[in-house]
Short mmCIF file of C-alpha atoms and ligand atoms in Angstrom, two decimals:
data_model
loop_
_atom_site.label_atom_id
_atom_site.label_comp_id
_atom_site.label_asym_id
_atom_site.label_seq_id
_atom_site.Cartn_x
_atom_site.Cartn_y
_atom_site.Cartn_z
CA UNK A 6 21.40 17.28 -21.04
CA UNK A 7 18.31 15.96 -21.16
CA UNK A 8 16.09 18.61 -19.35
CA UNK A 9 13.16 17.02 -17.27
CA UNK A 10 9.78 18.46 -18.41
CA UNK A 11 8.89 20.41 -15.61
CA UNK A 12 11.95 22.29 -15.50
CA UNK A 13 11.42 23.94 -18.97
CA UNK A 14 10.92 27.23 -19.53
CA UNK A 15 11.25 30.30 -21.53
CA UNK A 16 14.26 31.62 -19.80
CA UNK A 17 16.33 28.78 -21.18
CA UNK A 18 16.23 29.74 -24.63
CA UNK A 19 17.08 26.64 -25.85
CA UNK A 20 16.37 22.92 -24.90
CA UNK A 21 17.38 19.38 -24.83
CA UNK A 22 13.92 17.57 -23.62
CA UNK A 23 13.06 13.74 -24.28
CA UNK A 24 9.54 11.62 -23.84
CA UNK A 25 6.81 9.86 -24.54
CA UNK A 26 4.12 11.68 -27.42
CA UNK A 27 0.96 11.75 -25.14
CA UNK A 28 -1.07 13.46 -27.71
CA UNK A 29 -0.48 14.82 -31.79
CA UNK A 30 -2.96 17.30 -33.10
CA UNK A 31 -2.33 18.10 -36.76
CA UNK A 32 -4.22 21.97 -37.64
CA UNK A 33 -3.20 22.63 -41.41
CA UNK A 34 -0.12 24.52 -41.41
CA UNK A 35 0.83 23.62 -37.85
CA UNK A 36 1.12 20.66 -35.70
CA UNK A 37 1.58 19.77 -31.87
CA UNK A 38 3.01 17.27 -29.48
CA UNK A 39 2.09 17.05 -26.23
CA UNK A 40 5.24 15.48 -24.83
CA UNK A 41 4.86 13.80 -21.11
CA UNK A 42 7.55 12.78 -18.91
CA UNK A 43 7.06 11.41 -15.50
CA UNK A 44 7.35 16.12 -13.98
CA UNK A 45 4.68 16.81 -16.69
CA UNK A 46 3.83 17.95 -20.04
CA UNK A 47 5.48 20.27 -23.06
CA UNK A 48 3.50 21.03 -26.20
CA UNK A 49 5.77 21.08 -29.26
CA UNK A 50 4.68 22.75 -32.16
CA UNK A 51 5.94 22.48 -35.39
CA UNK A 52 5.34 25.33 -38.35
CA UNK A 53 5.15 23.35 -41.82
CA UNK A 54 6.62 26.10 -43.52
CA UNK A 55 9.38 27.31 -41.24
CA UNK A 56 10.44 23.62 -39.67
CA UNK A 57 13.65 21.85 -41.04
CA UNK A 58 12.68 19.20 -43.53
CA UNK A 59 14.23 16.69 -40.96
CA UNK A 60 11.78 17.70 -38.39
CA UNK A 61 9.00 17.20 -40.32
CA UNK A 62 9.38 13.52 -42.19
CA UNK A 63 10.42 12.61 -38.33
CA UNK A 64 7.06 13.93 -37.12
CA UNK A 65 5.16 12.46 -39.33
CA UNK A 66 5.87 8.97 -39.31
CA UNK A 67 5.94 9.41 -35.42
CA UNK A 68 3.23 7.43 -33.50
CA UNK A 69 1.46 7.79 -29.67
CA UNK A 70 3.61 6.83 -26.87
CA UNK A 71 6.70 6.69 -29.26
CA UNK A 72 9.52 8.18 -27.16
CA UNK A 73 11.28 11.11 -28.75
CA UNK A 74 14.18 13.90 -28.65
CA UNK A 75 13.77 17.42 -29.46
CA UNK A 76 16.12 20.14 -29.30
CA UNK A 77 14.71 23.12 -29.85
CA UNK A 78 13.98 27.06 -28.93
CA UNK A 79 11.69 27.68 -25.89
CA UNK A 80 8.72 30.17 -25.91
CA UNK A 81 6.00 31.63 -24.21
CA UNK A 82 2.92 30.29 -25.12
CA UNK A 83 -0.58 30.98 -23.10
CA UNK A 84 -2.44 28.30 -25.44
CA UNK A 85 0.01 25.55 -24.23
CA UNK A 86 0.24 23.94 -20.85
CA UNK A 87 2.69 25.67 -19.04
CA UNK A 88 2.25 28.51 -20.71
CA UNK A 89 5.47 27.83 -23.02
CA UNK A 90 6.68 25.65 -25.84
CA UNK A 91 8.98 24.13 -28.12
CA UNK A 92 9.56 24.93 -31.18
CA UNK A 93 11.81 21.91 -32.43
CA UNK A 94 15.28 21.88 -34.53
CA UNK A 95 15.91 18.47 -34.26
CA UNK A 96 12.84 15.88 -33.66
CA UNK A 97 14.52 12.22 -33.41
CA UNK A 98 12.13 8.95 -32.90
CA UNK A 99 14.21 7.05 -29.76
CA UNK A 100 11.75 4.79 -29.82
CA UNK A 101 8.90 3.83 -31.93
CA UNK A 102 5.53 2.53 -30.39
CA UNK A 103 3.22 0.08 -32.22
CA UNK A 104 -0.41 1.26 -33.66
CA UNK A 105 -2.73 0.34 -31.97
CA UNK A 106 -2.05 1.00 -28.44
CA UNK A 107 -2.90 -1.89 -26.06
CA UNK A 108 -4.33 0.89 -23.29
CA UNK A 109 -4.88 4.56 -24.57
CA UNK A 110 -3.23 6.53 -22.26
CA UNK A 111 -4.26 9.72 -22.96
CA UNK A 112 -8.50 8.95 -22.54
CA UNK A 113 -9.74 10.72 -19.84
CA UNK A 114 -11.60 7.94 -18.63
CA UNK A 115 -10.02 5.03 -17.56
CA UNK A 116 -10.44 1.65 -19.67
CA UNK A 117 -11.39 -1.54 -17.49
CA UNK A 118 -8.84 -2.72 -14.03
CA UNK A 119 -8.38 -5.96 -16.11
CA UNK A 120 -7.32 -4.15 -19.24
CA UNK A 121 -5.05 -1.79 -17.19
CA UNK A 122 -3.55 -4.19 -15.30
CA UNK A 123 -2.84 -6.24 -18.45
CA UNK A 124 -0.85 -3.65 -19.44
CA UNK A 125 0.28 -1.91 -16.63
CA UNK A 126 3.60 -0.41 -17.79
CA UNK A 127 0.96 1.84 -19.79
CA UNK A 128 -1.61 2.28 -17.83
CA UNK A 129 1.53 3.66 -15.12
CA UNK A 130 2.34 5.89 -17.87
CA UNK A 131 -0.68 8.16 -16.95
CA UNK A 132 -0.07 10.78 -14.14
CA UNK A 133 -3.34 9.76 -11.83
CA UNK A 134 -1.78 5.95 -11.93
CA UNK A 135 2.25 7.18 -11.33
CA UNK A 136 1.13 9.73 -8.29
CA UNK A 137 -0.60 6.96 -6.63
CA UNK A 138 3.22 4.95 -6.63
CA UNK A 139 4.85 8.16 -5.72
CA UNK A 140 3.11 8.38 -2.58
CA UNK A 141 3.20 5.15 -2.09
CA UNK A 142 7.13 5.23 -2.13
CA UNK A 143 6.48 8.51 0.12
CA UNK A 144 4.72 6.62 2.69
CA UNK A 145 7.36 3.57 2.56
CA UNK A 146 9.95 6.14 3.12
CA UNK A 147 7.92 8.57 5.90
CA UNK A 148 6.98 5.12 7.84
CA UNK A 149 10.61 4.17 7.93
CA UNK A 150 12.15 7.38 9.24
CA UNK A 151 9.38 7.15 11.56
CA UNK A 152 11.01 3.89 13.02
CA UNK A 153 14.48 4.65 12.30
CA UNK A 154 14.07 8.09 14.08
CA UNK A 155 12.48 6.17 17.25
CA UNK A 156 14.91 3.49 17.91
CA UNK A 157 13.89 0.62 15.76
CA UNK A 158 16.06 -2.03 14.26
CA UNK A 159 14.88 -3.00 10.61
CA UNK A 160 14.42 -6.78 10.14
CA UNK A 161 13.58 -8.62 6.98
CA UNK A 162 12.67 -12.14 8.28
CA UNK A 163 11.40 -15.29 5.77
CA UNK A 164 8.32 -15.81 3.81
CA UNK A 165 9.52 -19.67 2.85
CA UNK A 166 7.87 -21.37 6.62
CA UNK A 167 7.45 -24.95 7.70
CA UNK A 168 4.41 -23.53 10.01
CA UNK A 169 0.55 -21.43 10.01
CA UNK A 170 1.48 -18.56 11.70
CA UNK A 171 -2.35 -19.13 13.12
CA UNK A 172 -2.97 -22.48 11.79
CA UNK A 173 -5.97 -22.47 9.03
CA UNK A 174 -5.87 -23.01 5.69
CA UNK A 175 -5.06 -19.67 4.16
CA UNK A 176 -1.12 -21.00 3.20
CA UNK A 177 -0.17 -21.20 0.12
CA UNK A 178 1.73 -24.38 -0.28
CA UNK A 179 4.87 -24.57 -2.17
CA UNK A 180 7.74 -27.15 -3.04
CA UNK A 181 10.73 -27.16 -1.27
CA UNK A 182 12.93 -30.05 -1.92
CA UNK A 183 11.55 -33.01 -0.09
CA UNK A 184 9.78 -31.03 2.50
CA UNK A 185 6.51 -29.32 2.56
CA UNK A 186 7.07 -25.58 3.23
CA UNK A 187 4.85 -22.76 2.78
CA UNK A 188 4.81 -18.57 1.84
CA UNK A 189 4.06 -17.04 5.20
CA UNK A 190 1.21 -15.53 6.02
CA UNK A 191 2.47 -12.81 8.45
CA UNK A 192 5.90 -12.36 10.25
CA UNK A 193 4.08 -12.34 13.67
CA UNK A 194 6.33 -15.38 15.05
CA UNK A 195 9.28 -13.77 13.66
CA UNK A 196 9.08 -10.50 15.18
CA UNK A 197 7.97 -12.35 18.30
CA UNK A 198 11.40 -14.28 17.99
CA UNK A 199 13.63 -10.83 18.02
CA UNK A 200 11.70 -9.73 21.47
CA UNK A 201 13.35 -12.77 23.06
CA UNK A 202 16.62 -11.80 21.10
CA UNK A 203 16.63 -8.25 23.05
CA UNK A 204 16.07 -6.50 19.77
CA UNK A 205 13.31 -4.60 21.72
CA UNK A 206 12.05 -2.94 19.00
CA UNK A 207 11.51 -4.06 15.42
CA UNK A 208 9.44 -3.36 12.53
CA UNK A 209 9.53 -4.94 8.59
CA UNK A 210 7.76 -3.85 5.90
CA UNK A 211 7.42 -6.76 3.48
CA UNK A 212 5.14 -9.31 1.59
CA UNK A 213 2.58 -11.52 2.92
CA UNK A 214 0.45 -13.80 1.71
CA UNK A 215 -2.87 -15.48 1.82
CA UNK A 216 -4.47 -17.76 0.06
CA UNK A 217 -8.14 -16.75 0.28
CA UNK A 218 -10.62 -17.50 -1.84
CA UNK A 219 -12.57 -14.34 -1.81
CA UNK A 220 -12.36 -12.00 -4.19
CA UNK A 221 -12.95 -8.45 -2.72
CA UNK A 222 -12.01 -4.99 -3.76
CA UNK A 223 -9.86 -4.88 -0.11
CA UNK A 224 -8.28 -7.97 -0.12
CA UNK A 225 -4.90 -9.76 -2.40
CA UNK A 226 -3.11 -13.05 -2.11
CA UNK A 227 0.05 -10.83 -1.85
CA UNK A 228 -0.24 -7.73 -0.02
CA UNK A 229 2.38 -5.14 2.16
CA UNK A 230 2.48 -5.62 5.50
CA UNK A 231 4.20 -2.59 7.91
CA UNK A 232 4.81 -4.85 11.30
CA UNK A 233 6.33 -3.89 14.16
CA UNK A 234 6.74 -5.61 17.23
CA UNK A 235 7.89 -3.70 20.75
CA UNK A 236 9.17 -5.22 24.19
CA UNK A 237 8.43 -3.86 27.71
CA UNK A 238 4.86 -2.43 26.10
CA UNK A 239 1.92 -2.95 26.30
CA UNK A 240 -1.33 -2.81 23.97
CA UNK A 241 -2.00 0.90 24.91
CA UNK A 242 1.31 2.05 24.37
CA UNK A 243 1.45 0.35 20.94
CA UNK A 244 -1.90 1.75 19.71
CA UNK A 245 -0.72 4.97 20.36
CA UNK A 246 2.94 4.56 18.17
CA UNK A 247 0.45 3.07 15.15
CA UNK A 248 -1.33 6.28 15.75
CA UNK A 249 2.10 8.55 15.64
CA UNK A 250 2.58 6.22 12.27
CA UNK A 251 -0.32 7.07 10.22
CA UNK A 252 -0.13 10.66 11.32
CA UNK A 253 3.54 11.05 10.28
CA UNK A 254 2.55 9.07 7.04
CA UNK A 255 -0.15 11.16 6.41
CA UNK A 256 2.04 14.66 7.78
CA UNK A 257 4.96 13.23 5.03
CA UNK A 258 2.65 12.88 2.22
CA UNK A 259 0.91 16.02 2.94
CA UNK A 260 4.14 17.96 2.95
CA UNK A 261 6.36 16.31 0.43
CA UNK A 262 3.74 15.31 -2.78
CA UNK A 263 1.91 17.92 -3.34
CA UNK A 264 2.15 17.54 -7.06
CA UNK A 265 0.73 13.58 -6.86
CA UNK A 266 -2.16 14.78 -4.56
CA UNK A 267 -3.37 17.89 -6.97
CA UNK A 268 -2.95 15.34 -9.47
CA UNK A 269 -4.92 12.63 -8.42
CA UNK A 270 -7.61 15.61 -6.88
CA UNK A 271 -8.22 14.11 -3.44
CA UNK A 272 -8.36 16.30 -0.33
CA UNK A 273 -6.28 14.77 1.89
CA UNK A 274 -7.11 15.46 5.70
CA UNK A 275 -3.96 14.53 8.29
CA UNK A 276 -6.30 12.36 10.70
CA UNK A 277 -6.10 14.25 14.56
CA UNK A 278 -4.36 13.31 17.37
CA UNK A 279 -6.13 10.38 20.26
CA UNK A 280 -8.16 8.31 17.56
CA UNK A 281 -11.26 7.48 19.17
CA UNK A 282 -11.67 3.76 21.28
CA UNK A 283 -14.73 1.95 21.54
CA UNK A 284 -14.65 -2.10 22.85
CA UNK A 285 -15.85 -4.70 20.69
CA UNK A 286 -18.94 -4.55 22.89
CA UNK A 287 -20.01 -1.49 21.55
CA UNK A 288 -18.75 -2.34 18.37
CA UNK A 289 -21.10 -4.90 18.16
CA UNK A 290 -24.05 -3.00 19.14
CA UNK A 291 -23.59 -0.07 17.08
CA UNK A 292 -23.26 -2.44 13.86
CA UNK A 293 -26.95 -4.65 15.68
CA UNK A 294 -28.56 -0.94 16.01
CA UNK A 295 -27.38 0.47 12.30
CA UNK A 296 -27.39 -2.93 10.29
CA UNK A 297 -30.77 -4.86 11.42
CA UNK A 298 -28.39 -8.07 11.37
CA UNK A 299 -28.33 -10.67 13.51
CA UNK A 300 -25.14 -9.93 15.45
CA UNK A 301 -23.85 -11.84 18.52
CA UNK A 302 -21.52 -11.08 21.06
CA UNK A 303 -18.40 -13.74 19.79
CA UNK A 304 -18.88 -13.00 15.94
CA UNK A 305 -16.39 -11.42 13.70
CA UNK A 306 -17.59 -8.16 12.64
CA UNK A 307 -18.68 -8.49 8.88
CA UNK A 308 -18.12 -6.30 6.15
CA UNK A 309 -21.32 -4.53 6.36
CA UNK A 310 -21.16 -3.89 10.37
CA UNK A 311 -17.96 -2.33 9.77
CA UNK A 312 -19.44 0.00 7.56
CA UNK A 313 -21.84 0.64 9.11
CA UNK A 314 -19.79 1.44 12.23
CA UNK A 315 -17.51 3.17 9.94
CA UNK A 316 -20.07 5.89 8.76
CA UNK A 317 -20.60 6.12 12.68
CA UNK A 318 -17.37 6.71 14.05
CA UNK A 319 -16.01 8.93 11.07
CA UNK A 320 -12.46 9.13 11.56
CA UNK A 321 -9.83 6.04 12.52
CA UNK A 322 -10.72 4.94 15.30
CA UNK A 323 -9.53 1.31 17.73
CA UNK A 324 -12.10 -1.11 18.10
CA UNK A 325 -10.38 -2.92 21.66
CA UNK A 326 -11.42 -5.49 23.91
CA UNK A 327 -11.83 -8.18 21.48
CA UNK A 328 -13.61 -11.66 22.66
CA UNK A 329 -10.32 -13.90 23.25
CA UNK A 330 -12.34 -16.99 21.36
CA UNK A 331 -11.96 -14.29 18.21
CA UNK A 332 -8.31 -13.43 18.31
CA UNK A 333 -5.47 -15.43 17.62
CA UNK A 334 -3.42 -17.41 20.23
CA UNK A 335 -1.27 -14.68 21.17
CA UNK A 336 -3.23 -12.43 21.96
CA UNK A 337 -2.87 -11.70 25.79
CA UNK A 338 -6.13 -12.23 27.56
CA UNK A 339 -7.26 -9.61 30.71
CA UNK A 340 -6.04 -10.58 34.11
CA UNK A 341 -9.10 -10.54 35.30
CA UNK A 342 -11.30 -10.91 32.98
CA UNK A 343 -10.02 -13.65 30.60
CA UNK A 344 -12.49 -13.86 28.28
CA UNK A 345 -11.51 -10.54 26.80
CA UNK A 346 -7.87 -9.96 25.23
CA UNK A 347 -5.87 -7.01 25.06
CA UNK A 348 -6.41 -6.91 21.14
CA UNK A 349 -7.54 -4.15 18.88
CA UNK A 350 -8.19 -3.37 15.61
CA UNK A 351 -7.32 0.06 14.17
CA UNK A 352 -9.99 1.03 11.40
CA UNK A 353 -10.51 3.32 8.79
CA UNK A 354 -14.02 4.43 8.44
CA UNK A 355 -13.81 2.22 5.29
CA UNK A 356 -12.75 -0.92 6.68
CA UNK A 357 -9.73 -2.88 9.18
CA UNK A 358 -6.05 -1.37 8.36
CA UNK A 359 -4.40 -2.81 11.54
CA UNK A 360 -4.75 -5.85 13.95
CA UNK A 361 -2.66 -5.90 17.15
CA UNK A 362 -2.44 -6.58 20.75
CA UNK A 363 -0.15 -7.34 23.44
CA UNK A 364 1.12 -10.53 23.49
CA UNK A 365 1.56 -13.22 25.38
CA UNK A 366 4.86 -13.91 27.29
CA UNK A 367 4.29 -16.92 30.00
CA UNK A 368 5.41 -20.20 28.09
CA UNK A 369 2.24 -21.98 29.62
CA UNK A 370 -0.57 -19.61 29.08
CA UNK A 371 1.06 -19.70 25.79
CA UNK A 372 1.13 -23.30 25.40
CA UNK A 373 -2.81 -23.62 26.98
CA UNK A 374 -3.86 -21.06 24.59
CA UNK A 375 -2.50 -22.78 21.51
CA UNK A 376 -4.03 -25.62 23.02
CA UNK A 377 -7.22 -23.83 23.89
CA UNK A 378 -7.86 -22.84 19.55
CA UNK A 379 -7.48 -26.61 18.65
CA UNK A 380 -4.01 -26.35 17.50
CA UNK A 381 -0.59 -28.53 18.05
CA UNK A 382 1.71 -26.96 20.14
CA UNK A 383 4.19 -29.85 19.01
CA UNK A 384 4.04 -27.55 15.48
CA UNK A 385 5.15 -24.26 16.81
CA UNK A 386 8.31 -25.95 19.21
CA UNK A 387 10.68 -23.05 17.07
CA UNK A 388 8.49 -20.46 18.34
CA UNK A 389 7.61 -21.76 21.79
CA UNK A 390 11.31 -22.50 22.88
CA UNK A 391 12.05 -18.83 23.00
CA UNK A 392 8.94 -18.13 25.47
CA UNK A 393 11.59 -20.63 28.11
CA UNK A 394 14.54 -18.52 28.07
CA UNK A 395 13.72 -15.27 28.60
CA UNK A 396 10.99 -13.69 26.78
CA UNK A 397 10.52 -9.77 27.70
CA UNK A 398 6.68 -8.92 27.95
CA UNK A 399 5.83 -6.69 24.59
CA UNK A 400 2.81 -6.14 21.83
CA UNK A 401 3.06 -4.95 18.60
CA UNK A 402 1.05 -4.74 15.34
CA UNK A 403 0.96 -5.02 11.61
CA UNK A 404 -0.97 -2.68 9.25
CA UNK A 405 -1.22 -3.63 5.61
CA UNK A 406 0.30 -0.83 3.29
CA UNK A 407 -2.05 -1.52 0.12
CA UNK A 408 -5.21 -0.89 2.26
CA UNK A 409 -3.35 2.52 3.83
CA UNK A 410 -2.77 3.79 0.99
CA UNK A 411 -6.16 3.15 -0.76
CA UNK A 412 -7.73 4.88 2.15
CA UNK A 413 -5.26 7.62 1.97
CA UNK A 414 -6.07 8.47 -1.61
CA UNK A 415 -9.59 7.30 -1.67
CA UNK A 416 -9.45 4.41 -4.04
CA UNK A 417 -11.97 1.85 -5.07
CA UNK A 418 -9.99 -1.11 -5.67
CA UNK A 419 -7.31 -1.88 -3.51
CA UNK A 420 -5.35 -3.23 -6.78
CA UNK A 421 -5.19 0.39 -7.91
CA UNK A 422 -2.54 0.67 -5.06
CA UNK A 423 -0.18 -2.37 -5.78
CA UNK A 424 1.55 -2.34 -9.23
CA UNK A 425 1.44 -5.83 -10.29
CA UNK A 426 -2.00 -7.29 -7.74
CA UNK A 427 -1.94 -10.71 -6.89
CA UNK A 428 -5.60 -12.32 -6.49
CA UNK A 429 -7.40 -15.55 -7.25
CA UNK A 430 -7.43 -14.96 -11.05
CA UNK A 431 -4.14 -12.75 -11.86
CA UNK A 432 -0.78 -13.77 -11.09
CA UNK A 433 0.28 -12.17 -14.56
CA UNK A 434 2.36 -9.23 -15.00
P1 LIG B 530 -9.97 -8.69 6.94
O1 LIG B 530 -10.62 -9.20 8.13
O2 LIG B 530 -10.35 -7.25 6.56
O3 LIG B 530 -9.66 -9.72 6.03
P2 LIG B 530 -7.28 -9.81 8.64
O4 LIG B 530 -7.92 -9.69 9.89
O5 LIG B 530 -7.05 -10.85 7.99
O6 LIG B 530 -8.34 -9.09 8.01
P3 LIG B 530 -5.26 -9.45 9.75
O7 LIG B 530 -4.50 -10.79 9.98
O8 LIG B 530 -5.37 -9.08 10.83
O9 LIG B 530 -5.85 -9.07 8.71
O10 LIG B 530 -3.90 -8.91 8.71
C1 LIG B 530 -3.07 -7.09 9.68
C2 LIG B 530 -3.50 -6.47 8.32
O11 LIG B 530 -3.01 -6.72 7.41
C3 LIG B 530 -5.00 -6.33 8.14
O12 LIG B 530 -5.64 -4.90 9.17
C4 LIG B 530 -4.57 -5.74 6.87
O13 LIG B 530 -4.85 -4.17 6.73
C5 LIG B 530 -3.63 -6.17 6.10
N1 LIG B 530 -4.22 -7.53 5.02
C6 LIG B 530 -4.53 -8.73 5.56
N2 LIG B 530 -4.65 -9.43 4.93
C7 LIG B 530 -4.92 -9.00 3.36
C8 LIG B 530 -5.22 -8.97 2.17
N3 LIG B 530 -5.74 -10.63 2.06
N4 LIG B 530 -5.08 -8.22 1.14
C9 LIG B 530 -4.49 -7.31 1.86
N5 LIG B 530 -4.44 -6.73 2.76
C10 LIG B 530 -4.33 -7.49 3.88
MG1 LIG B 531 -7.34 -8.63 11.41
#
């Protein structure tokens, strides 16, 4: 049976291993082959005078990144990675890699992002790349476990829809028989309908599609959203839940991904409880002072404004009490001051991670707000109807998974946190 490379120790005496040839070095009478699998590295050392003929033949023929099977004796060795090496008695090329490689996996300096993404299968052989996706897998698990433990129902809603969540033009049209249809921007309307269905607490981790033309390091046209919606809760309740989810994700990674974190060389800091809260009005003032930009009340926060505020805050924080005019129609206005609403953004110092709000649950008010935004209530009939037959008060949020991973691991580009990113210029692989 094949043994994972990390588990190969001199105590085993002999072992059968399978891995990729990461590096080849020839030194006169000796040749070294560094094998790699997802658990680590192992040096195979061939002493030319002593090795069987068949081993020498195969070793001469093999190329980097080929998959090989080696059976041999395991010995201590101070110079080899992990302090041990294998001396092959059998050396079998299972799948030979062509030369030259489209991408050098052993290279310490990463190639251009585009070359890497074009050859993602090779790029992801690099421990630093695979570590990102091990962490992403762990975060998905930690977040799901949090929700299950708290009694949420995991829902899956359709990604093919007839209407935009928030109106607007950021939709990908698709050919859907005789009808017009789109890829969904957000599960927002659907998770709200499940509040009408009495599910009380739901979550969904799924794709969202945004036909945004901008090409930035924090936007993709297909992203993964962690969505939660909770009945009988207000904006303050769900901000607390959001904070708990973020901390749970960090704590899980901190505890369970020590190898990946070490490989990545990141200084993972689990955020403390009670993320500070500033109001939108305070945020605007802070940004105006530190950016010299002409920022007016009612403007959305620009990227540079977000950065300036983030620098000052220095940790995860909330921006609350947004002008009703710049938040979606479903955000609940304050009863005593309807110009502002119970919406919030949750921010990492580098960028926005989440938007959420207490939602409007009153039919008439919702119709009014839809009209206020210049949208037509008729196109939202399927969504509005449930509000006429017993809709509980509710609140929720959506967190971008890709941005969560990007900020957690201090990655320079959101594409680093996504296996097969979709942007303006990329639909393959
Ligand atoms: P931004 O203002 O940063 O473009 P947004 O306010 O348009 O984001 P929301 O509609 O509030 O985004 O979506 C909730 C979350 O989903 C965002 O905070 C972000 O983490 C994530 N998200 C939204 N759009 C994208 C995108 N195009 N690429 C990656 N993540 C996204
Ligand atoms: Mg937002």
